[in-house]
Short mmCIF file of C-alpha atoms (C1' of nucleotides) in Angstrom, two decimals:
data_model
loop_
_atom_site.label_atom_id
_atom_site.label_comp_id
_atom_site.label_asym_id
_atom_site.label_seq_id
_atom_site.Cartn_x
_atom_site.Cartn_y
_atom_site.Cartn_z
CA MET A 1 0.01 0.01 0.00
CA GLU A 2 2.75 2.40 0.92
CA LEU A 3 4.59 1.68 -2.25
CA LEU A 4 1.45 2.18 -4.32
CA MET A 5 0.85 5.47 -2.55
CA GLN A 6 4.36 6.51 -3.39
CA SER A 7 4.09 5.77 -7.05
CA LEU A 8 0.74 7.41 -7.30
CA LYS A 9 1.95 10.62 -5.72
CA MET A 10 4.94 10.67 -8.00
CA GLY A 11 3.01 11.53 -11.08
CA ILE A 12 1.06 14.38 -9.55
CA ASN A 13 2.31 17.78 -10.56
CA SER A 14 3.47 19.61 -7.48
CA GLU A 15 1.96 22.86 -8.67
CA LEU A 16 -1.44 21.39 -8.03
CA TYR A 17 -1.00 21.83 -4.29
CA ILE A 18 0.73 24.29 -2.00
CA LYS A 19 1.49 21.76 0.70
CA ASP A 20 1.44 18.05 -0.02
CA PRO A 21 -1.86 16.75 1.45
CA GLU A 22 -0.28 13.33 1.99
CA SER A 23 2.14 14.89 4.43
CA SER A 24 -0.30 15.42 7.28
CA ASP A 25 -3.50 14.27 8.87
CA LEU A 26 -5.27 17.46 8.01
CA GLY A 27 -4.17 17.12 4.37
CA LYS A 28 -5.59 13.61 4.20
CA LYS A 29 -8.82 14.75 5.80
CA ILE A 30 -9.12 17.47 3.21
CA VAL A 31 -8.75 15.00 0.43
CA GLU A 32 -11.02 12.41 1.97
CA HIS A 33 -13.90 14.73 2.76
CA SER A 34 -13.66 16.88 -0.33
CA ILE A 35 -14.35 13.69 -2.30
CA SER A 36 -17.47 12.85 -0.39
CA MET A 37 -18.73 16.43 -0.29
CA ILE A 38 -18.29 16.99 -4.02
CA ASP A 39 -20.13 13.74 -4.56
CA GLU A 40 -22.98 14.88 -2.33
CA MET A 41 -23.44 18.45 -3.44
CA GLY A 42 -21.65 18.77 -6.76
CA PHE A 43 -18.53 20.71 -7.50
CA GLU A 44 -20.09 24.18 -7.77
CA ARG A 45 -21.85 24.08 -4.45
CA PHE A 46 -18.78 22.71 -2.71
CA THR A 47 -16.69 25.37 -0.96
CA PHE A 48 -13.65 25.39 1.32
CA LYS A 49 -15.74 27.03 3.97
CA LYS A 50 -18.20 24.14 4.00
CA LEU A 51 -15.34 21.65 3.92
CA GLY A 52 -13.82 23.40 6.94
CA LEU A 53 -17.05 23.04 8.86
CA ARG A 54 -17.35 19.39 7.96
CA ILE A 55 -13.86 18.45 9.07
CA LYS A 56 -13.98 20.89 11.95
CA SER A 57 -11.03 22.69 10.62
CA ASN A 58 -10.42 26.18 9.49
CA GLU A 59 -11.07 27.56 6.01
CA SER A 60 -7.72 29.29 6.04
CA SER A 61 -5.95 26.06 6.92
CA ILE A 62 -7.37 24.45 3.80
CA TYR A 63 -6.02 27.30 1.75
CA ARG A 64 -2.59 26.37 2.96
CA TYR A 65 -2.92 23.07 1.07
CA PHE A 66 -4.75 24.07 -2.10
CA GLU A 67 -4.84 27.40 -3.84
CA ASN A 68 -8.50 26.95 -4.68
CA LYS A 69 -11.11 24.28 -5.23
CA HIS A 70 -10.33 24.03 -8.90
CA LYS A 71 -6.73 23.00 -8.18
CA LEU A 72 -8.09 20.52 -5.67
CA LEU A 73 -10.27 18.94 -8.35
CA LEU A 74 -7.28 18.74 -10.65
CA TYR A 75 -5.37 17.06 -7.87
CA LEU A 76 -8.13 14.51 -7.29
CA ALA A 77 -8.35 13.84 -11.02
CA SER A 78 -4.60 13.34 -11.27
CA TRP A 79 -4.75 10.93 -8.38
CA TYR A 80 -7.60 9.03 -10.03
CA TRP A 81 -5.85 8.75 -13.42
CA GLY A 82 -2.63 7.71 -11.73
CA TRP A 83 -4.47 5.01 -9.81
CA LEU A 84 -6.14 3.76 -13.01
CA GLU A 85 -2.79 3.79 -14.80
CA TYR A 86 -1.25 1.77 -12.07
CA ARG A 87 -4.02 -0.80 -12.20
CA MET A 88 -3.85 -0.94 -15.95
CA VAL A 89 -0.11 -1.43 -16.08
CA PHE A 90 -0.36 -4.05 -13.37
CA ALA A 91 -3.16 -5.91 -15.15
CA THR A 92 -1.59 -5.91 -18.55
CA ASN A 93 1.94 -6.61 -17.43
CA GLY A 94 3.23 -9.85 -18.87
CA ILE A 95 0.54 -10.26 -21.50
CA SER A 96 2.43 -10.66 -24.72
CA ASP A 97 -0.38 -10.93 -27.25
CA PRO A 98 -1.11 -7.34 -28.25
CA ARG A 99 -4.82 -8.02 -28.73
CA GLU A 100 -5.18 -9.63 -25.35
CA LYS A 101 -3.17 -6.89 -23.76
CA LEU A 102 -5.33 -4.13 -25.35
CA LYS A 103 -8.48 -5.99 -24.38
CA LYS A 104 -7.38 -6.09 -20.77
CA ALA A 105 -6.42 -2.41 -20.83
CA ILE A 106 -9.80 -1.39 -22.15
CA GLU A 107 -11.42 -3.53 -19.50
CA VAL A 108 -9.60 -1.82 -16.66
CA LEU A 109 -10.00 1.67 -18.08
CA THR A 110 -13.68 1.50 -18.90
CA GLN A 111 -14.90 -0.51 -15.95
CA ASN A 112 -16.51 1.47 -13.23
CA VAL A 113 -15.07 1.00 -9.82
CA GLN A 114 -17.29 -1.42 -7.95
CA GLU A 115 -15.46 -2.85 -5.04
CA ASP A 116 -14.14 -0.68 -2.34
CA SER A 117 -10.50 -1.20 -3.10
CA SER A 118 -9.80 1.60 -0.72
CA VAL A 119 -6.31 2.95 -0.64
CA SER A 120 -6.05 4.47 2.78
CA HIS A 121 -8.20 7.51 3.07
CA ILE A 122 -9.36 7.70 -0.51
CA ASN A 123 -12.61 6.03 -1.46
CA GLU A 124 -12.11 5.10 -5.09
CA VAL A 125 -15.73 4.20 -5.65
CA VAL A 126 -16.87 7.68 -4.79
CA LEU A 127 -13.91 9.25 -6.52
CA ASN A 128 -14.88 7.42 -9.66
CA ARG A 129 -18.36 8.83 -9.40
CA ILE A 130 -17.16 12.42 -9.09
CA ILE A 131 -14.81 11.94 -11.99
CA VAL A 132 -17.74 10.82 -14.13
CA ASP A 133 -19.84 13.79 -13.09
CA GLU A 134 -17.24 16.54 -12.73
CA TYR A 135 -14.09 15.74 -14.67
CA SER A 136 -15.03 17.87 -17.63
CA LYS A 137 -15.18 20.87 -15.32
CA SER A 138 -11.51 20.45 -14.56
CA LEU A 139 -10.70 21.15 -18.20
CA LEU A 140 -10.96 24.88 -17.62
CA VAL A 141 -8.77 26.49 -20.04
CA LYS A 142 -9.11 30.19 -20.52
CA GLU A 143 -7.51 30.81 -17.14
CA VAL A 144 -4.21 29.19 -17.66
CA GLY A 145 -1.22 29.23 -19.99
CA LYS A 146 -0.31 26.33 -22.20
CA GLU A 147 2.74 25.13 -20.23
CA LYS A 148 0.91 25.06 -16.89
CA LYS A 149 -2.02 23.29 -18.43
CA ASP A 150 0.31 20.61 -19.80
CA GLY A 151 1.69 20.08 -16.34
CA TYR A 152 -1.69 19.67 -14.75
CA PHE A 153 -2.66 16.89 -17.08
CA ILE A 154 0.55 14.86 -17.46
CA VAL A 155 -0.91 11.77 -15.85
CA TYR A 156 -3.96 11.77 -18.04
CA LYS A 157 -1.88 12.43 -21.14
CA ARG A 158 0.49 9.62 -20.31
CA LEU A 159 -2.42 7.24 -19.81
CA VAL A 160 -4.04 8.11 -23.12
CA GLY A 161 -0.59 7.80 -24.74
CA ARG A 162 -0.19 4.28 -23.36
CA LEU A 163 -3.55 3.21 -24.62
CA GLY A 164 -2.84 4.68 -28.02
CA LYS A 165 0.42 2.74 -28.21
CA MET A 166 -1.34 -0.50 -27.46
CA MET A 167 -3.73 0.18 -30.27
CA GLU A 168 -0.81 0.75 -32.62
CA GLU A 169 0.64 -2.60 -31.54
CA VAL A 170 -2.56 -4.27 -32.72
CA ASP A 171 -2.82 -2.37 -35.98
CA LYS A 172 0.24 -0.50 -37.18
CA ASP A 173 -1.71 0.92 -40.12
CA TYR A 174 -4.51 2.44 -38.15
CA ARG A 175 -4.37 6.16 -38.65
CA TYR A 176 -6.06 7.50 -35.55
CA PRO A 177 -4.70 5.68 -32.48
CA ASN A 178 -4.53 8.79 -30.30
CA SER A 179 -7.99 9.94 -31.23
CA LEU A 180 -9.36 6.48 -30.59
CA ALA A 181 -7.62 6.27 -27.25
CA SER A 182 -8.91 9.65 -26.10
CA THR A 183 -12.34 8.80 -27.41
CA VAL A 184 -12.41 5.63 -25.32
CA MET A 185 -11.20 7.38 -22.16
CA GLU A 186 -13.59 10.30 -22.42
CA GLY A 187 -16.34 8.23 -23.94
CA ALA A 188 -16.35 5.77 -21.06
CA LEU A 189 -16.97 8.58 -18.58
CA TYR A 190 -19.68 9.90 -20.84
CA GLN A 191 -21.48 6.60 -21.20
CA TYR A 192 -21.57 6.23 -17.42
CA PHE A 193 -22.84 9.74 -17.16
CA LEU A 194 -25.59 9.08 -19.67
CA ARG A 195 -26.53 5.79 -18.07
CA GLU A 196 -27.10 7.71 -14.86
CA HIS A 197 -28.71 10.88 -16.12
CA PHE A 198 -29.96 10.37 -19.64
CA PRO A 199 -30.41 6.64 -20.15
CA SER A 200 -32.18 7.04 -23.50
CA LEU A 201 -28.94 8.28 -25.03
CA THR A 202 -27.01 5.11 -24.35
CA ASP A 203 -27.47 1.39 -24.73
CA CYS A 204 -25.50 0.77 -21.59
CA ASP A 205 -27.60 -0.56 -18.74
CA LYS A 206 -27.57 -3.47 -16.32
CA ASN A 207 -26.92 -5.92 -19.11
CA ILE A 208 -24.66 -4.00 -21.43
CA THR A 209 -21.55 -2.40 -19.98
CA PRO A 210 -19.45 0.43 -21.45
CA THR A 211 -16.63 -2.04 -21.45
CA GLU A 212 -18.51 -4.38 -23.78
CA TYR A 213 -19.48 -1.49 -26.07
CA PHE A 214 -15.96 -0.04 -26.30
CA THR A 215 -14.30 -3.42 -26.69
CA ASP A 216 -16.52 -4.11 -29.67
CA LEU A 217 -15.91 -0.61 -31.04
CA VAL A 218 -12.16 -0.76 -30.82
CA PHE A 219 -11.75 -4.26 -32.16
CA SER A 220 -14.05 -3.82 -35.12
CA THR A 221 -12.16 -0.67 -35.98
CA LEU A 222 -8.69 -2.09 -35.53
CA LYS A 223 -9.35 -5.37 -37.25
CA LYS A 224 -6.64 -5.62 -39.83
CA ALA A 225 -7.80 -4.22 -43.11
CA MET B 1 -34.38 33.07 -42.59
CA GLU B 2 -37.51 33.88 -40.64
CA LEU B 3 -38.84 30.39 -41.17
CA LEU B 4 -35.59 28.88 -40.00
CA MET B 5 -35.63 31.08 -36.95
CA GLN B 6 -39.14 29.89 -36.25
CA SER B 7 -38.33 26.25 -36.45
CA LEU B 8 -35.19 26.69 -34.34
CA LYS B 9 -37.05 28.48 -31.61
CA MET B 10 -39.68 25.83 -31.56
CA GLY B 11 -37.53 23.19 -30.07
CA ILE B 12 -36.17 25.29 -27.25
CA ASN B 13 -37.72 24.55 -23.89
CA SER B 14 -39.49 27.66 -22.71
CA GLU B 15 -38.32 27.09 -19.15
CA LEU B 16 -34.86 28.03 -20.27
CA TYR B 17 -35.81 31.71 -20.43
CA ILE B 18 -38.15 33.99 -18.55
CA LYS B 19 -38.89 36.21 -21.47
CA ASP B 20 -38.21 35.05 -25.02
CA PRO B 21 -35.00 36.80 -26.10
CA GLU B 22 -36.10 36.67 -29.74
CA SER B 23 -39.05 38.94 -28.84
CA SER B 24 -37.05 42.16 -28.45
CA ASP B 25 -33.95 44.05 -29.43
CA LEU B 26 -32.54 43.81 -25.94
CA GLY B 27 -33.12 40.05 -25.89
CA LYS B 28 -31.22 39.67 -29.13
CA LYS B 29 -28.41 41.83 -27.91
CA ILE B 30 -28.16 39.66 -24.82
CA VAL B 31 -27.83 36.53 -26.87
CA GLU B 32 -25.47 38.06 -29.43
CA HIS B 33 -23.06 39.56 -26.88
CA SER B 34 -23.16 36.73 -24.36
CA ILE B 35 -21.85 34.49 -27.13
CA SER B 36 -18.88 36.73 -27.86
CA MET B 37 -18.15 37.44 -24.22
CA ILE B 38 -18.22 33.77 -23.22
CA ASP B 39 -15.90 33.16 -26.10
CA GLU B 40 -13.53 35.86 -24.96
CA MET B 41 -13.40 35.29 -21.24
CA GLY B 42 -14.80 31.80 -20.67
CA PHE B 43 -18.04 30.90 -19.00
CA GLU B 44 -16.94 31.27 -15.39
CA ARG B 45 -15.61 34.78 -15.79
CA PHE B 46 -18.65 35.88 -17.71
CA THR B 47 -21.27 37.65 -15.58
CA PHE B 48 -24.56 39.44 -16.23
CA LYS B 49 -23.08 42.57 -14.78
CA LYS B 50 -20.27 42.60 -17.33
CA LEU B 51 -22.72 41.81 -20.10
CA GLY B 52 -24.85 44.74 -18.96
CA LEU B 53 -21.85 47.04 -19.19
CA ARG B 54 -20.95 45.75 -22.63
CA ILE B 55 -24.35 46.26 -24.14
CA LYS B 56 -24.97 49.42 -22.13
CA SER B 57 -27.95 47.90 -20.52
CA ASN B 58 -28.88 47.12 -16.95
CA GLU B 59 -27.98 43.95 -15.07
CA SER B 60 -31.52 43.72 -13.73
CA SER B 61 -32.93 43.94 -17.25
CA ILE B 62 -30.92 40.87 -18.23
CA TYR B 63 -32.36 38.98 -15.29
CA ARG B 64 -35.78 39.52 -16.82
CA TYR B 65 -34.75 37.37 -19.73
CA PHE B 66 -32.68 34.67 -18.07
CA GLU B 67 -32.81 33.34 -14.54
CA ASN B 68 -29.06 33.00 -14.46
CA LYS B 69 -26.09 32.51 -16.70
CA HIS B 70 -26.37 28.74 -16.54
CA LYS B 71 -29.82 28.83 -18.05
CA LEU B 72 -28.46 31.17 -20.69
CA LEU B 73 -25.80 28.65 -21.58
CA LEU B 74 -28.43 25.94 -21.83
CA TYR B 75 -30.44 28.20 -24.09
CA LEU B 76 -27.45 28.82 -26.36
CA ALA B 77 -26.68 25.12 -26.45
CA SER B 78 -30.27 24.29 -27.36
CA TRP B 79 -30.15 26.86 -30.11
CA TYR B 80 -26.93 25.40 -31.38
CA TRP B 81 -28.18 21.80 -31.40
CA GLY B 82 -31.41 22.90 -33.08
CA TRP B 83 -29.47 24.67 -35.72
CA LEU B 84 -27.25 21.64 -36.33
CA GLU B 85 -30.33 19.40 -36.45
CA TYR B 86 -31.90 21.66 -39.02
CA ARG B 87 -28.82 21.56 -41.20
CA MET B 88 -28.52 17.83 -40.86
CA VAL B 89 -32.13 17.12 -41.76
CA PHE B 90 -31.84 19.48 -44.69
CA ALA B 91 -28.59 17.95 -45.90
CA THR B 92 -29.72 14.36 -45.63
CA ASN B 93 -33.25 14.87 -46.86
CA GLY B 94 -33.89 12.89 -50.03
CA ILE B 95 -30.86 10.63 -49.74
CA SER B 96 -32.29 7.16 -49.90
CA ASP B 97 -29.19 5.01 -49.48
CA PRO B 98 -28.83 4.56 -45.73
CA ARG B 99 -25.06 4.52 -45.85
CA GLU B 100 -24.87 7.67 -47.88
CA LYS B 101 -27.40 9.31 -45.66
CA LEU B 102 -25.49 8.43 -42.50
CA LYS B 103 -22.25 9.56 -44.05
CA LYS B 104 -23.78 12.96 -44.80
CA ALA B 105 -25.19 13.23 -41.32
CA ILE B 106 -21.86 12.50 -39.68
CA GLU B 107 -20.28 15.04 -41.98
CA VAL B 108 -22.65 17.79 -40.91
CA LEU B 109 -22.54 16.89 -37.21
CA THR B 110 -18.78 16.57 -36.85
CA GLN B 111 -17.68 19.41 -39.05
CA ASN B 112 -16.71 22.56 -37.33
CA VAL B 113 -18.49 25.62 -38.46
CA GLN B 114 -16.24 27.45 -40.82
CA GLU B 115 -18.15 29.91 -42.87
CA ASP B 116 -20.06 32.63 -41.28
CA SER B 117 -23.49 31.35 -42.16
CA SER B 118 -24.86 33.90 -39.78
CA VAL B 119 -28.48 33.65 -38.89
CA SER B 120 -29.39 37.20 -37.90
CA HIS B 121 -27.70 38.15 -34.68
CA ILE B 122 -26.13 34.81 -33.88
CA ASN B 123 -22.61 34.10 -35.01
CA GLU B 124 -22.53 30.36 -35.46
CA VAL B 125 -18.77 30.22 -35.86
CA VAL B 126 -18.24 31.67 -32.39
CA LEU B 127 -21.16 29.78 -30.95
CA ASN B 128 -19.59 26.55 -32.21
CA ARG B 129 -16.38 27.49 -30.44
CA ILE B 130 -18.05 28.10 -27.13
CA ILE B 131 -19.96 24.83 -27.40
CA VAL B 132 -16.67 23.00 -27.87
CA ASP B 133 -15.13 24.71 -24.86
CA GLU B 134 -18.09 25.06 -22.51
CA TYR B 135 -20.82 22.56 -23.39
CA SER B 136 -19.82 20.09 -20.79
CA LYS B 137 -20.42 22.74 -18.14
CA SER B 138 -24.04 22.92 -19.10
CA LEU B 139 -24.47 19.32 -17.98
CA LEU B 140 -24.80 20.39 -14.36
CA VAL B 141 -26.87 17.88 -12.76
CA LYS B 142 -26.99 17.93 -9.00
CA GLU B 143 -29.02 21.09 -9.07
CA VAL B 144 -32.01 19.93 -10.94
CA GLY B 145 -34.69 17.22 -10.91
CA LYS B 146 -34.92 14.57 -13.57
CA GLU B 147 -37.97 15.94 -15.37
CA LYS B 148 -36.59 19.45 -15.69
CA LYS B 149 -33.27 18.12 -16.91
CA ASP B 150 -35.01 16.15 -19.61
CA GLY B 151 -36.75 19.29 -20.78
CA TYR B 152 -33.59 21.28 -20.99
CA PHE B 153 -31.96 18.76 -23.30
CA ILE B 154 -34.78 17.70 -25.62
CA VAL B 155 -33.16 19.13 -28.72
CA TYR B 156 -29.87 17.36 -28.05
CA LYS B 157 -31.63 14.11 -27.20
CA ARG B 158 -33.68 14.25 -30.37
CA LEU B 159 -30.56 14.82 -32.42
CA VAL B 160 -28.71 11.91 -30.90
CA GLY B 161 -31.82 9.83 -31.42
CA ARG B 162 -31.96 10.68 -35.09
CA LEU B 163 -28.31 9.77 -35.57
CA GLY B 164 -28.84 6.51 -33.74
CA LYS B 165 -31.77 5.68 -36.04
CA MET B 166 -29.66 6.25 -39.11
CA MET B 167 -27.06 3.87 -37.74
CA GLU B 168 -29.75 1.25 -37.20
CA GLU B 169 -30.80 1.67 -40.81
CA VAL B 170 -27.32 0.81 -41.92
CA ASP B 171 -26.93 -2.17 -39.59
CA LYS B 172 -30.02 -3.57 -37.93
CA ASP B 173 -27.98 -5.99 -35.92
CA TYR B 174 -25.66 -3.50 -34.30
CA ARG B 175 -26.25 -3.54 -30.61
CA TYR B 176 -25.12 -0.06 -29.53
CA PRO B 177 -26.60 2.52 -31.92
CA ASN B 178 -27.45 5.03 -29.17
CA SER B 179 -24.09 4.73 -27.52
CA LEU B 180 -22.33 5.10 -30.83
CA ALA B 181 -24.43 8.13 -31.71
CA SER B 182 -23.75 9.83 -28.40
CA THR B 183 -20.10 8.93 -28.64
CA VAL B 184 -19.88 10.61 -32.04
CA MET B 185 -21.67 13.78 -30.91
CA GLU B 186 -19.68 14.21 -27.72
CA GLY B 187 -16.52 12.83 -29.20
CA ALA B 188 -16.51 15.34 -32.02
CA LEU B 189 -16.57 18.22 -29.53
CA TYR B 190 -13.85 16.54 -27.58
CA GLN B 191 -11.59 16.03 -30.57
CA TYR B 192 -11.90 19.70 -31.49
CA PHE B 193 -11.16 20.56 -27.89
CA LEU B 194 -8.04 18.42 -27.87
CA ARG B 195 -6.87 19.68 -31.21
CA GLU B 196 -6.97 23.15 -29.73
CA HIS B 197 -5.66 22.55 -26.21
CA PHE B 198 -3.93 19.15 -26.07
CA PRO B 199 -2.90 18.26 -29.65
CA SER B 200 -0.83 15.28 -28.55
CA LEU B 201 -4.02 13.51 -27.50
CA THR B 202 -5.55 13.50 -30.94
CA ASP B 203 -4.56 12.73 -34.49
CA CYS B 204 -6.76 15.48 -35.80
CA ASP B 205 -4.88 18.40 -37.22
CA LYS B 206 -4.75 20.43 -40.42
CA ASN B 207 -4.76 17.27 -42.52
CA ILE B 208 -6.97 14.94 -40.57
CA THR B 209 -10.44 16.08 -39.58
CA PRO B 210 -12.68 14.75 -36.84
CA THR B 211 -15.14 14.05 -39.61
CA GLU B 212 -12.69 11.73 -41.35
CA TYR B 213 -11.87 9.97 -38.07
CA PHE B 214 -15.48 9.44 -37.03
CA THR B 215 -16.63 8.42 -40.49
CA ASP B 216 -13.98 5.73 -40.48
CA LEU B 217 -14.87 4.71 -36.95
CA VAL B 218 -18.56 4.42 -37.57
CA PHE B 219 -18.35 2.56 -40.86
CA SER B 220 -15.79 0.07 -39.74
CA THR B 221 -17.99 -0.67 -36.75
CA LEU B 222 -21.26 -0.87 -38.64
CA LYS B 223 -19.92 -2.94 -41.51
CA LYS B 224 -22.25 -5.90 -41.70
CA ALA B 225 -20.87 -8.73 -39.73
"C1'" DA C 1 12.98 25.14 26.99
"C1'" DT C 2 12.93 27.34 23.00
"C1'" DA C 3 12.32 28.05 18.40
"C1'" DA C 4 10.12 26.76 14.41
"C1'" DT C 5 6.08 25.11 12.17
"C1'" DA C 6 1.26 23.95 11.71
"C1'" DT C 7 -3.25 24.99 12.82
"C1'" DG C 8 -7.12 27.90 14.53
"C1'" DA C 9 -9.91 32.14 15.32
"C1'" DT C 10 -11.30 36.30 13.79
"C1'" DA C 11 -11.77 39.96 10.67
"C1'" DG C 12 -12.04 41.96 6.45
"C1'" DT C 13 -12.39 42.75 1.25
"C1'" DA C 14 -13.96 42.49 -3.54
"C1'" DA C 15 -16.72 40.38 -6.53
"C1'" DA C 16 -20.64 37.34 -7.86
"C1'" DG C 17 -25.25 36.48 -7.90
"C1'" DC C 18 -28.98 37.83 -7.04
"C1'" DT C 19 -33.87 40.77 -5.37
"C1'" DA C 20 -36.55 44.90 -4.57
"C1'" DT C 21 -38.08 49.51 -5.39
"C1'" DT C 22 -38.80 53.32 -7.85
"C1'" DA C 23 -38.11 56.20 -11.88
"C1'" DT C 24 -38.12 56.75 -16.69
"C1'" DT C 25 -38.78 55.43 -21.33
"C1'" DT C 26 -41.16 53.18 -25.09
"C1'" DT C 27 -45.02 50.91 -26.99
"C1'" DT C 28 -49.97 50.19 -27.87
"C1'" DG C 29 -54.63 50.75 -28.01
"C1'" DC C 30 -58.12 53.99 -28.45
"C1'" DG D 1 -52.20 62.57 -29.59
"C1'" DC D 2 -53.02 60.78 -25.06
"C1'" DA D 3 -53.46 57.54 -21.36
"C1'" DA D 4 -52.47 53.13 -19.81
"C1'" DA D 5 -49.53 49.36 -19.99
"C1'" DA D 6 -45.25 47.31 -20.64
"C1'" DA D 7 -40.32 47.47 -20.88
"C1'" DT D 8 -36.07 49.18 -19.41
"C1'" DA D 9 -32.90 51.85 -16.33
"C1'" DA D 10 -31.05 53.43 -11.91
"C1'" DT D 11 -30.08 52.70 -7.45
"C1'" DA D 12 -29.66 50.17 -3.43
"C1'" DG D 13 -29.06 46.36 -0.79
"C1'" DC D 14 -28.44 41.48 0.64
"C1'" DT D 15 -26.11 36.90 0.91
"C1'" DT D 16 -22.54 34.04 -0.50
"C1'" DT D 17 -18.12 33.00 -2.53
"C1'" DA D 18 -13.44 33.30 -2.73
"C1'" DC D 19 -10.18 34.75 -0.98
"C1'" DT D 20 -6.08 37.53 2.23
"C1'" DA D 21 -4.19 39.16 6.53
"C1'" DT D 22 -3.19 39.13 11.28
"C1'" DC D 23 -2.62 37.29 15.50
"C1'" DA D 24 -3.16 33.55 18.86
"C1'" DT D 25 -2.47 28.89 20.15
"C1'" DA D 26 -1.01 24.31 19.68
"C1'" DT D 27 2.45 20.77 18.22
"C1'" DT D 28 6.97 19.18 17.02
"C1'" DA D 29 11.72 19.29 16.55
"C1'" DT D 30 16.36 20.55 18.44
#
DNA sequence: ATAATATGATAGTAAAGCTATTATTTTTGC
DNA sequence: GCAAAAATAATAGCTTTACTATCATATTAT
């Protein structure tokens, strides 16, 4: 667990926080309860003041960890993508057949988090839910210069890159591996979102999973010409 | 033009506005300048106060048209999807071959708006840009009950439904027409977004268009088994 | 035991996101 | 052309958000 924690933290851009939340009890509480509060009330209604009340800590203390709630969301997202990356690399490690490998990767990346595979203070099930609902709001863009933006999203970019590479391994001639990889990653979140909020816009339900849909999509597209 | 305007307005849920912005000069100005201001400063920095200043009108007057800026964004999005729907129906009307028809539909729906095909006071090129950057923020969801939500998105839902139907026409056995349709609609926005902000995550650039990518994706998936 | 560091309490500020009231235009119906 | 109605403007004010600053009090490290 400690080792996992280490490797997860590694990827997270240090500009996303002021003081590393893993370095103290208060920091961990901030992360833990921000996840549940964003899940309960949604990102826009969530404030540091409310979080302070919930964890019986001071608003100003929270500001010593995160510049603002948007950076906190970026931090949570980075953590989530890092965690998924770790699980994906672990699950596909040692599979030599490129098709099998890609299949496994898609499975891990498009499955929603069911079991409480809790790493310490972070509830991945709930985190997964807020990523589905709120991730797109982290992609704020007018605020920030190109270089900074790139830093904030390294983990996500690396993950999409890995998936794209696996697709290339399966079909060297396919012309859009990066687009397909980003489509799968974003599309999976979207299909879960729709299943929850606009079920008529998706075929995913109890019987059909996003994983099944995307596996079919990717392999009919990559099938050697 | 007037007829088009009529049919576009039709679809828009009347709960999205308090007073129909098409019914007055001020209303039109609100719509026109909100589009350019959101484009310039992003949705979160945009306020009714600033808009009032820009159009030399009063903040409180704007509140008589829209409850808040979120509803205004939903209104703009509805308008946009209605406009796209109109163009799609027009462009595919009379094509009898289902594959050709679907191809045309994908073309219209995934193309970014280049020419200034301006309908009256609405600049579709700029509107397209803000939809790419900000649409996901309209999908706020914790705030609002299911029924209301459904109303706000009827136009979008109808459009996805139409596209899904066309896919079914091409391949009756395909199991995920709605998911594929929603993936294409959302995915197109996302690919444009990435092309602009994170080009390494997409293969779309000057030479490869989202249209090309999605056309290939859809037709390799729907190819009769 | 003392100095450094982390946290808490309190206060304050500017802006956002409204609502209310009253005054002034503009429109329209006769 | 005039009165009534409707739309817009001006002004004020309220609550909440999103911070920043200062000072006090714990906690920890040396």
